[in-house]
PDB file of C-alpha atoms in Angstrom:
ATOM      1  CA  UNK A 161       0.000   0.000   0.000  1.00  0.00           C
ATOM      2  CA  UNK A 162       1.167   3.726  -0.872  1.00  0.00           C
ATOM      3  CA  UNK A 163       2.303   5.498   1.915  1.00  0.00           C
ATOM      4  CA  UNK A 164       0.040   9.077   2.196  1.00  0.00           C
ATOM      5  CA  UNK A 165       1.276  12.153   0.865  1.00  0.00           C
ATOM      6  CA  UNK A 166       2.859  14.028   3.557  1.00  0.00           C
ATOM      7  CA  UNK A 167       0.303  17.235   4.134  1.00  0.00           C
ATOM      8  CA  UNK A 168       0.725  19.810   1.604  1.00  0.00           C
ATOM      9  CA  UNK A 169       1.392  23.033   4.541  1.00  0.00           C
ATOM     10  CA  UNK A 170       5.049  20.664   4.890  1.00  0.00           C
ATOM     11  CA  UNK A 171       6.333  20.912   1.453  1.00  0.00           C
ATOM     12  CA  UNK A 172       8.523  23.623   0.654  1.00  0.00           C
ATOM     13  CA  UNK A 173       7.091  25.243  -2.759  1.00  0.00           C
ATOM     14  CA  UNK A 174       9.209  25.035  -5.614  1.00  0.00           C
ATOM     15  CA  UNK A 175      11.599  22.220  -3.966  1.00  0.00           C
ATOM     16  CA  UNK A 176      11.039  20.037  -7.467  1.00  0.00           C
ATOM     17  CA  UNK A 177      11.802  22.913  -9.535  1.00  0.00           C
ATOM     18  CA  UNK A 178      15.297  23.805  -7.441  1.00  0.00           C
ATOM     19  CA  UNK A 179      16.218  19.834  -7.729  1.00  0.00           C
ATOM     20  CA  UNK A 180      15.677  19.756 -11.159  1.00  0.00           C
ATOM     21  CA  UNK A 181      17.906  22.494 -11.895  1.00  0.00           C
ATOM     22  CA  UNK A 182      20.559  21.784  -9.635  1.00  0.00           C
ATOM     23  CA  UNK A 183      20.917  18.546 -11.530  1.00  0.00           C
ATOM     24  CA  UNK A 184      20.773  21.058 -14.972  1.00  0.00           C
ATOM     25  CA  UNK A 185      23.396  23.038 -13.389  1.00  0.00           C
ATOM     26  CA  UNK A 186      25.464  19.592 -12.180  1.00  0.00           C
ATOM     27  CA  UNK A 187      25.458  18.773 -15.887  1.00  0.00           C
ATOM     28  CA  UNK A 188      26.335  21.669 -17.401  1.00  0.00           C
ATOM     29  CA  UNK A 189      29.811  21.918 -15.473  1.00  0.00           C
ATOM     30  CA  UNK A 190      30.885  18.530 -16.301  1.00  0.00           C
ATOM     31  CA  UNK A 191      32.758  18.037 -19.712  1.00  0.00           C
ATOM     32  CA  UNK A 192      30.618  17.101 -22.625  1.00  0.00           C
ATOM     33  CA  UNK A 193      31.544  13.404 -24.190  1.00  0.00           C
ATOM     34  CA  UNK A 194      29.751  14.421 -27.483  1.00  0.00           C
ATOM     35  CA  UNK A 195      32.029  13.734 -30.509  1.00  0.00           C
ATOM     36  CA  UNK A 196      32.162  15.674 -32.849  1.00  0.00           C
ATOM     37  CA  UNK A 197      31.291  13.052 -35.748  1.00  0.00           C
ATOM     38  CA  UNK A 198      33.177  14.238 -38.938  1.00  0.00           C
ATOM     39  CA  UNK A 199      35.843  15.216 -37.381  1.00  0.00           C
ATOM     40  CA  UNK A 200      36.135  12.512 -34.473  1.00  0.00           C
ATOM     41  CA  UNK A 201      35.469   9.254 -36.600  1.00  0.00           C
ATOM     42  CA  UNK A 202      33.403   6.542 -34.102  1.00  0.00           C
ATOM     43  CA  UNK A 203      35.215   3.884 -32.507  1.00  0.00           C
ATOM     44  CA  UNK A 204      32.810   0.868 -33.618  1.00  0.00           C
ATOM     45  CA  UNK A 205      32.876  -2.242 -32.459  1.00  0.00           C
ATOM     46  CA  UNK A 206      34.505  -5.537 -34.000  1.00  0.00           C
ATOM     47  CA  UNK A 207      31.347  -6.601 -35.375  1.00  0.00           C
ATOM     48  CA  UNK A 208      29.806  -3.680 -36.212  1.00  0.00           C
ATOM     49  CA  UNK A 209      27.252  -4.132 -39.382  1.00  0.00           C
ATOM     50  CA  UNK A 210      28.111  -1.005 -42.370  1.00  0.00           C
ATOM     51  CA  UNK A 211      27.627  -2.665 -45.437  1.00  0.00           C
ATOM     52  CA  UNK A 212      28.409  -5.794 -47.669  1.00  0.00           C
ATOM     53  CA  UNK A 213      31.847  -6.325 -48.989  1.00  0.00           C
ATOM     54  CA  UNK A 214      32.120  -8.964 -51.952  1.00  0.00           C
ATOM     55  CA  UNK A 215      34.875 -11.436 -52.322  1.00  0.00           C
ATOM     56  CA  UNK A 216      34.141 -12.366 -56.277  1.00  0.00           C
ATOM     57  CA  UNK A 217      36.517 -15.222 -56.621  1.00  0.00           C
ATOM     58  CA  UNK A 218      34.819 -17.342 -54.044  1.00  0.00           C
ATOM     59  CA  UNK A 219      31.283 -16.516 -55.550  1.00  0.00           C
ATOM     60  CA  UNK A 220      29.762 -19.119 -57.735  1.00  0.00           C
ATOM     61  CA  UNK A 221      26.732 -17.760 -58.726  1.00  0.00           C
ATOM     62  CA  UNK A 222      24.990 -20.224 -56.729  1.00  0.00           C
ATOM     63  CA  UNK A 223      21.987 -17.525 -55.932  1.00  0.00           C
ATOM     64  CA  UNK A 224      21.422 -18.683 -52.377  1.00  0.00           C
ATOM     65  CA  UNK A 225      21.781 -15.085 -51.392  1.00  0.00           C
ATOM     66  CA  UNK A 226      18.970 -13.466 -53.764  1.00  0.00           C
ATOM     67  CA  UNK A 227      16.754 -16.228 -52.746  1.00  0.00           C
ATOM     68  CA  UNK A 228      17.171 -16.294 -49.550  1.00  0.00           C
ATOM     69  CA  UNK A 229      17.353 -12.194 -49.114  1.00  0.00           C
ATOM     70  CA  UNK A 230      13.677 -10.792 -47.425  1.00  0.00           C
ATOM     71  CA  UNK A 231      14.237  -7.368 -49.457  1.00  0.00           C
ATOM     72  CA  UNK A 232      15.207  -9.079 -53.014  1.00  0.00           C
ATOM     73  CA  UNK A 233      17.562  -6.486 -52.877  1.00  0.00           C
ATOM     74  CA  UNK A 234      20.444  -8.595 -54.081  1.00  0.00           C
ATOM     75  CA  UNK A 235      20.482  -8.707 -58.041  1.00  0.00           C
ATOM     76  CA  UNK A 236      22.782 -11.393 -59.962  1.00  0.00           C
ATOM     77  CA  UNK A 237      23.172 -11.772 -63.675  1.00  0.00           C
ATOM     78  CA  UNK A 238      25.313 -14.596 -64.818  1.00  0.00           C
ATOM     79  CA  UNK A 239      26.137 -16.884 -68.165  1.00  0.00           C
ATOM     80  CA  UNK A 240      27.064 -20.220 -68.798  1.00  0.00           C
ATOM     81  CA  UNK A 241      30.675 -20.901 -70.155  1.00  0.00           C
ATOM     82  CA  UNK A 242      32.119 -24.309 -71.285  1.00  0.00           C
ATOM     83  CA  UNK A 243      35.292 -25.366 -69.384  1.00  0.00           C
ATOM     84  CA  UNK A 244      37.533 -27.729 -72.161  1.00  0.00           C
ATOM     85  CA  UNK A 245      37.940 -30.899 -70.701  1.00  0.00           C
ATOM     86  CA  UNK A 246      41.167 -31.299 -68.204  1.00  0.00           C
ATOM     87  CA  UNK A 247      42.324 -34.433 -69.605  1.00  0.00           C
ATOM     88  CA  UNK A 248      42.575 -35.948 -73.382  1.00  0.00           C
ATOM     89  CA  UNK A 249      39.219 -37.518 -73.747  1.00  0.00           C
ATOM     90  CA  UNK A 250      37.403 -36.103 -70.662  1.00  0.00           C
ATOM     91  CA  UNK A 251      34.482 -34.465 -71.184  1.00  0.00           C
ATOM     92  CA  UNK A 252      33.514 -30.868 -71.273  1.00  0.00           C
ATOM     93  CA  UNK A 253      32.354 -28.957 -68.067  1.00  0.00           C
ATOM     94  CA  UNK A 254      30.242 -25.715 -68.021  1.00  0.00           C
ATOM     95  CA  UNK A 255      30.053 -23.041 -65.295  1.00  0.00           C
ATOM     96  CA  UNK A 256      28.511 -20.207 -63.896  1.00  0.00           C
ATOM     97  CA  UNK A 257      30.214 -16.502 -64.920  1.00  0.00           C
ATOM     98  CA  UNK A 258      29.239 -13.728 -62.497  1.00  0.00           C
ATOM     99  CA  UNK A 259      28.015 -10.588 -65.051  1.00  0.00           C
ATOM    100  CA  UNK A 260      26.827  -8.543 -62.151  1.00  0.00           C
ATOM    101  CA  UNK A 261      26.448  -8.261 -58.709  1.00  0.00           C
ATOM    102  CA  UNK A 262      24.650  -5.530 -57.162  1.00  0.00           C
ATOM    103  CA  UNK A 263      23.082  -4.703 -53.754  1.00  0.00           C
ATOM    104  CA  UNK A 264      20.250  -1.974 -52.838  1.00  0.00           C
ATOM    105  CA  UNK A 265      21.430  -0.411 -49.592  1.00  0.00           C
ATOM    106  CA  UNK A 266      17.961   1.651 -50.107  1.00  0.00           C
ATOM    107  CA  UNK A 267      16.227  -1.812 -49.631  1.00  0.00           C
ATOM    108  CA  UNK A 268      18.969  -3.411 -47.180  1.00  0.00           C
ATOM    109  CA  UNK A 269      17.693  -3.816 -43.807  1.00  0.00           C
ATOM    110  CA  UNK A 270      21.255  -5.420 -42.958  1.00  0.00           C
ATOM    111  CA  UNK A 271      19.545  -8.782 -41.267  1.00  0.00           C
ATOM    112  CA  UNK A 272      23.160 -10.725 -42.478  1.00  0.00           C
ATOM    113  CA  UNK A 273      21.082 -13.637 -43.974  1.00  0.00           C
ATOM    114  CA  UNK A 274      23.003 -12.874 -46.932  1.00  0.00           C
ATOM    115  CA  UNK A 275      26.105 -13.499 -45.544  1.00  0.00           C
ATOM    116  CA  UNK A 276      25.272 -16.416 -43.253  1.00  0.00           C
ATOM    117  CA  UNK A 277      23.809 -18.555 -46.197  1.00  0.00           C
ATOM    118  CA  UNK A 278      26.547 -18.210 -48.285  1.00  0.00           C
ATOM    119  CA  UNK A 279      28.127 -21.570 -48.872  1.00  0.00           C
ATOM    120  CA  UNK A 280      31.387 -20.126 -49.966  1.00  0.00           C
ATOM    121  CA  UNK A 281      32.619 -16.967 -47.998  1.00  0.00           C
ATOM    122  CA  UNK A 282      32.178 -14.565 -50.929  1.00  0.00           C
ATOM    123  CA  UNK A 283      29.916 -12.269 -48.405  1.00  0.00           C
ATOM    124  CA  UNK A 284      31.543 -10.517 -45.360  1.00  0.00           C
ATOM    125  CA  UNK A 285      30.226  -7.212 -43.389  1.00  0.00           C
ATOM    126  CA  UNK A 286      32.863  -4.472 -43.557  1.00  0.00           C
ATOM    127  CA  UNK A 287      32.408  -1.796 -41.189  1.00  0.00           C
ATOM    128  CA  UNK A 288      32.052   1.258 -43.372  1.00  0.00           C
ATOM    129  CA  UNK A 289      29.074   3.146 -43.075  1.00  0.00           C
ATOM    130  CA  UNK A 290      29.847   6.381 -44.842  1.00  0.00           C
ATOM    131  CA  UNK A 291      28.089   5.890 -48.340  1.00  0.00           C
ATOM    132  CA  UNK A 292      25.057   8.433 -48.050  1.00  0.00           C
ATOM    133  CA  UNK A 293      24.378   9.474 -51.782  1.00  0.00           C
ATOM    134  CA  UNK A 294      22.127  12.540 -52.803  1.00  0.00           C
ATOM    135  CA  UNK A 295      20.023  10.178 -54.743  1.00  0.00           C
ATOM    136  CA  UNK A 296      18.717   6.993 -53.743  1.00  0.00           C
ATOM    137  CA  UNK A 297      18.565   5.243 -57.809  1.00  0.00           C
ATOM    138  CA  UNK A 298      22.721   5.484 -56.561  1.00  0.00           C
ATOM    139  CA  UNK A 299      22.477   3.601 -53.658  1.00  0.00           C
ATOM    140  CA  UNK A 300      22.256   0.511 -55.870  1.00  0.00           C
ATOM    141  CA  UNK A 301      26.035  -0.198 -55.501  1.00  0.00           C
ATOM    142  CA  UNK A 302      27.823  -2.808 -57.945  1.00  0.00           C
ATOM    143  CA  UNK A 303      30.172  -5.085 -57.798  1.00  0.00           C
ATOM    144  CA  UNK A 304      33.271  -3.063 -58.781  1.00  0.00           C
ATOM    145  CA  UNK A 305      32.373  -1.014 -55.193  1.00  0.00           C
ATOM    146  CA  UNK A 306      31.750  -3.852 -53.561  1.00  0.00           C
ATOM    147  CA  UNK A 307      35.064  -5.237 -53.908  1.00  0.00           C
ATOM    148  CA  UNK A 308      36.364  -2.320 -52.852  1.00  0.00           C
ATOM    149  CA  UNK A 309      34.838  -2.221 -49.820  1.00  0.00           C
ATOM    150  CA  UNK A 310      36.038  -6.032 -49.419  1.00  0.00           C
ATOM    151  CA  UNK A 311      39.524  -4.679 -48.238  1.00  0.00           C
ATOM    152  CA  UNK A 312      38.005  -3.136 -45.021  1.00  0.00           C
ATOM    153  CA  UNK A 313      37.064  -6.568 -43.558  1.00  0.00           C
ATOM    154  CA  UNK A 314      38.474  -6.574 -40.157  1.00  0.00           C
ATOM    155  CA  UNK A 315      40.073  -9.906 -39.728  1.00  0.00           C
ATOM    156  CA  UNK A 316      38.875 -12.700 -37.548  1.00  0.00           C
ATOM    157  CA  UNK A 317      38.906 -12.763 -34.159  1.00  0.00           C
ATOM    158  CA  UNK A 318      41.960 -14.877 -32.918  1.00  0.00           C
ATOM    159  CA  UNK A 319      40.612 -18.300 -31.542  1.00  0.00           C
ATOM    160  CA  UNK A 320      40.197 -18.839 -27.856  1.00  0.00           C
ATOM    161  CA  UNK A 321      42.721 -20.290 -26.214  1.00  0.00           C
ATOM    162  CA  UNK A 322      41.340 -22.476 -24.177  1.00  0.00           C
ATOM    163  CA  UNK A 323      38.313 -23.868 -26.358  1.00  0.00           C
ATOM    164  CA  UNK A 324      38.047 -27.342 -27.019  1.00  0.00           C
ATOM    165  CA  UNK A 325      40.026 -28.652 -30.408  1.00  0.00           C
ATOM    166  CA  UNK A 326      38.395 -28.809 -33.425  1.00  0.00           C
ATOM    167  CA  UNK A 327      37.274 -32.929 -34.031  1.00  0.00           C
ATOM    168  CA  UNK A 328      38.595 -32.598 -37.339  1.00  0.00           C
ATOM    169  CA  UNK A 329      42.068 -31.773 -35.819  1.00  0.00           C
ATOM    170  CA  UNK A 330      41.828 -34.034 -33.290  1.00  0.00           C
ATOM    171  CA  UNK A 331      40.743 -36.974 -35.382  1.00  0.00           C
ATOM    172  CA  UNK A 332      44.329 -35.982 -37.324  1.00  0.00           C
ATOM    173  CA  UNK A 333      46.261 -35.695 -34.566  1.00  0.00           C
ATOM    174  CA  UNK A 334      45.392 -39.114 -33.155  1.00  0.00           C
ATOM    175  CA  UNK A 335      45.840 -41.048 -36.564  1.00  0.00           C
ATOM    176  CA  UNK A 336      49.334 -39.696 -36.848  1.00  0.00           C
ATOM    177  CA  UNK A 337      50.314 -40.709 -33.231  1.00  0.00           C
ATOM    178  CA  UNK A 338      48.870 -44.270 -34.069  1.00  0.00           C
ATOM    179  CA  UNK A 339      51.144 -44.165 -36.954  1.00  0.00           C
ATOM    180  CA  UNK A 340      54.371 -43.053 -35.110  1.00  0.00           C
ATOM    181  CA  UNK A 341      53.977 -45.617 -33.228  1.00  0.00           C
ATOM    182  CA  UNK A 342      53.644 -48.685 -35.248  1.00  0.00           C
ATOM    183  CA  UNK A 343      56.386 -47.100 -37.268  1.00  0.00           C
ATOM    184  CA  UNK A 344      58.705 -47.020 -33.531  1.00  0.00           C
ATOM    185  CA  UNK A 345      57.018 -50.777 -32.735  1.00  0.00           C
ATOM    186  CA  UNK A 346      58.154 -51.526 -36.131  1.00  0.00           C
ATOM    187  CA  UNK A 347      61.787 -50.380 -35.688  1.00  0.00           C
ATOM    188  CA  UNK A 348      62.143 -51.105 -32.204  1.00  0.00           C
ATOM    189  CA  UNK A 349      61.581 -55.424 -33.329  1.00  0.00           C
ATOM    190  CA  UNK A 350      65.198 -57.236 -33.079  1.00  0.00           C
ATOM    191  CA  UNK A 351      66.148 -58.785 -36.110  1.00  0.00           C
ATOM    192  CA  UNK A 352      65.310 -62.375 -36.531  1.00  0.00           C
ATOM    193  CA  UNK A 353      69.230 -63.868 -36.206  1.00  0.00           C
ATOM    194  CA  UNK A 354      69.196 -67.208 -38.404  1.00  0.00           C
ATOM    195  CA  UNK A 355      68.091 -64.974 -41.086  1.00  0.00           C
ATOM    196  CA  UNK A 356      64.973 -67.033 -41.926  1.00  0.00           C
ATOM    197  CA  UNK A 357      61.951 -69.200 -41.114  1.00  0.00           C
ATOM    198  CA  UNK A 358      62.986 -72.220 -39.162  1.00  0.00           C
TER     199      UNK A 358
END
């Protein structure tokens, strides 16, 4: 239950207003922590989300991203080409050519499915976010910027040092111990002396 207002001949008049401006005048002597943007660039954090950067050699055309993209935002034009075969009388391989790859930033809403479906790493967030444009028909960005903005993908965090190993690794590791030693059993035999079957 709410305890009753103390009775109103108690209260000083106009205590509120002189504790809300004592905390005005508290705040107005301390030393502003505004930064001045344009001049002051942020400090953003490691995984901060600016825009898309394209790594085209890893990108087969596969089209998981524009599929899978909520905004259709992501456009792709490819073409087949025919790959000669590798070896005299192998056979002929086609593959996919990337034309063009282009991203709306106007339609963006930067949810990373993009980059999480992509089988094959050609999609990373780089943390530049200074791309405004006077006219939104150039926020369309192509591939050629893309790449460019590629080359400001921080690099990976360093691994944790005391996760667990990888099973992959560890599944290596233990198959070449098993083989060093059988190859020390091996050596470490003596040689049969009468030199034969008896």
């Amino acid at each position: 239950m709410a305890e009753p207002l103390p009775p109103t001949g108690s209260r000083i008049p106009g205590l509120g207003l002189a504790k809300g401006l004592a905390v005005t005048l508290r705040t107005m002597t301390k030393k502003t922590v505004t930064a001045q943007y344009p001049d002051a660039q942020p400090d953003l954090p490691p995984r901060s989300r600016g825009v898309i950067g394209l790594f085209e050699e890893n990108c087969t055309v596969c089209m998981l991203c524009a599929r899978e993209c909520p905004d259709w935002c992501i456009y792709i034009d490819s073409h087949k080409e025919t790959v000669p075969a590798a070896a005299p009388g192998g056979r002929e391989r086609s593959r996919n050519v990337l034309d063009r790859f282009a991203i709306d930033f106007s339609l963006c809403m930067y949810c990373g499915i993009c980059i999480e479906v992509c089988p094959f790493d050609a999609l990373f967030w780089s943390p530049e976010f200074e791309y405004a444009e006077t006219d939104i028909h150039e926020l369309t960005h192509e591939r050629d910027k893309l790449r460019e903005w590629m080359w400001t993908v921080p690099a990976p965090p360093a691994l944790d040092p005391a996760a667990e190993e990888p099973k992959e690794i560890a599944a290596a590791r233990k198959t070449a111990e098993k083989l060093a030693a059988a190859t020390q059993a091996e050596s470490a035999e003596p040689a049969d002396p009468q030199g034969g079957d008896s």
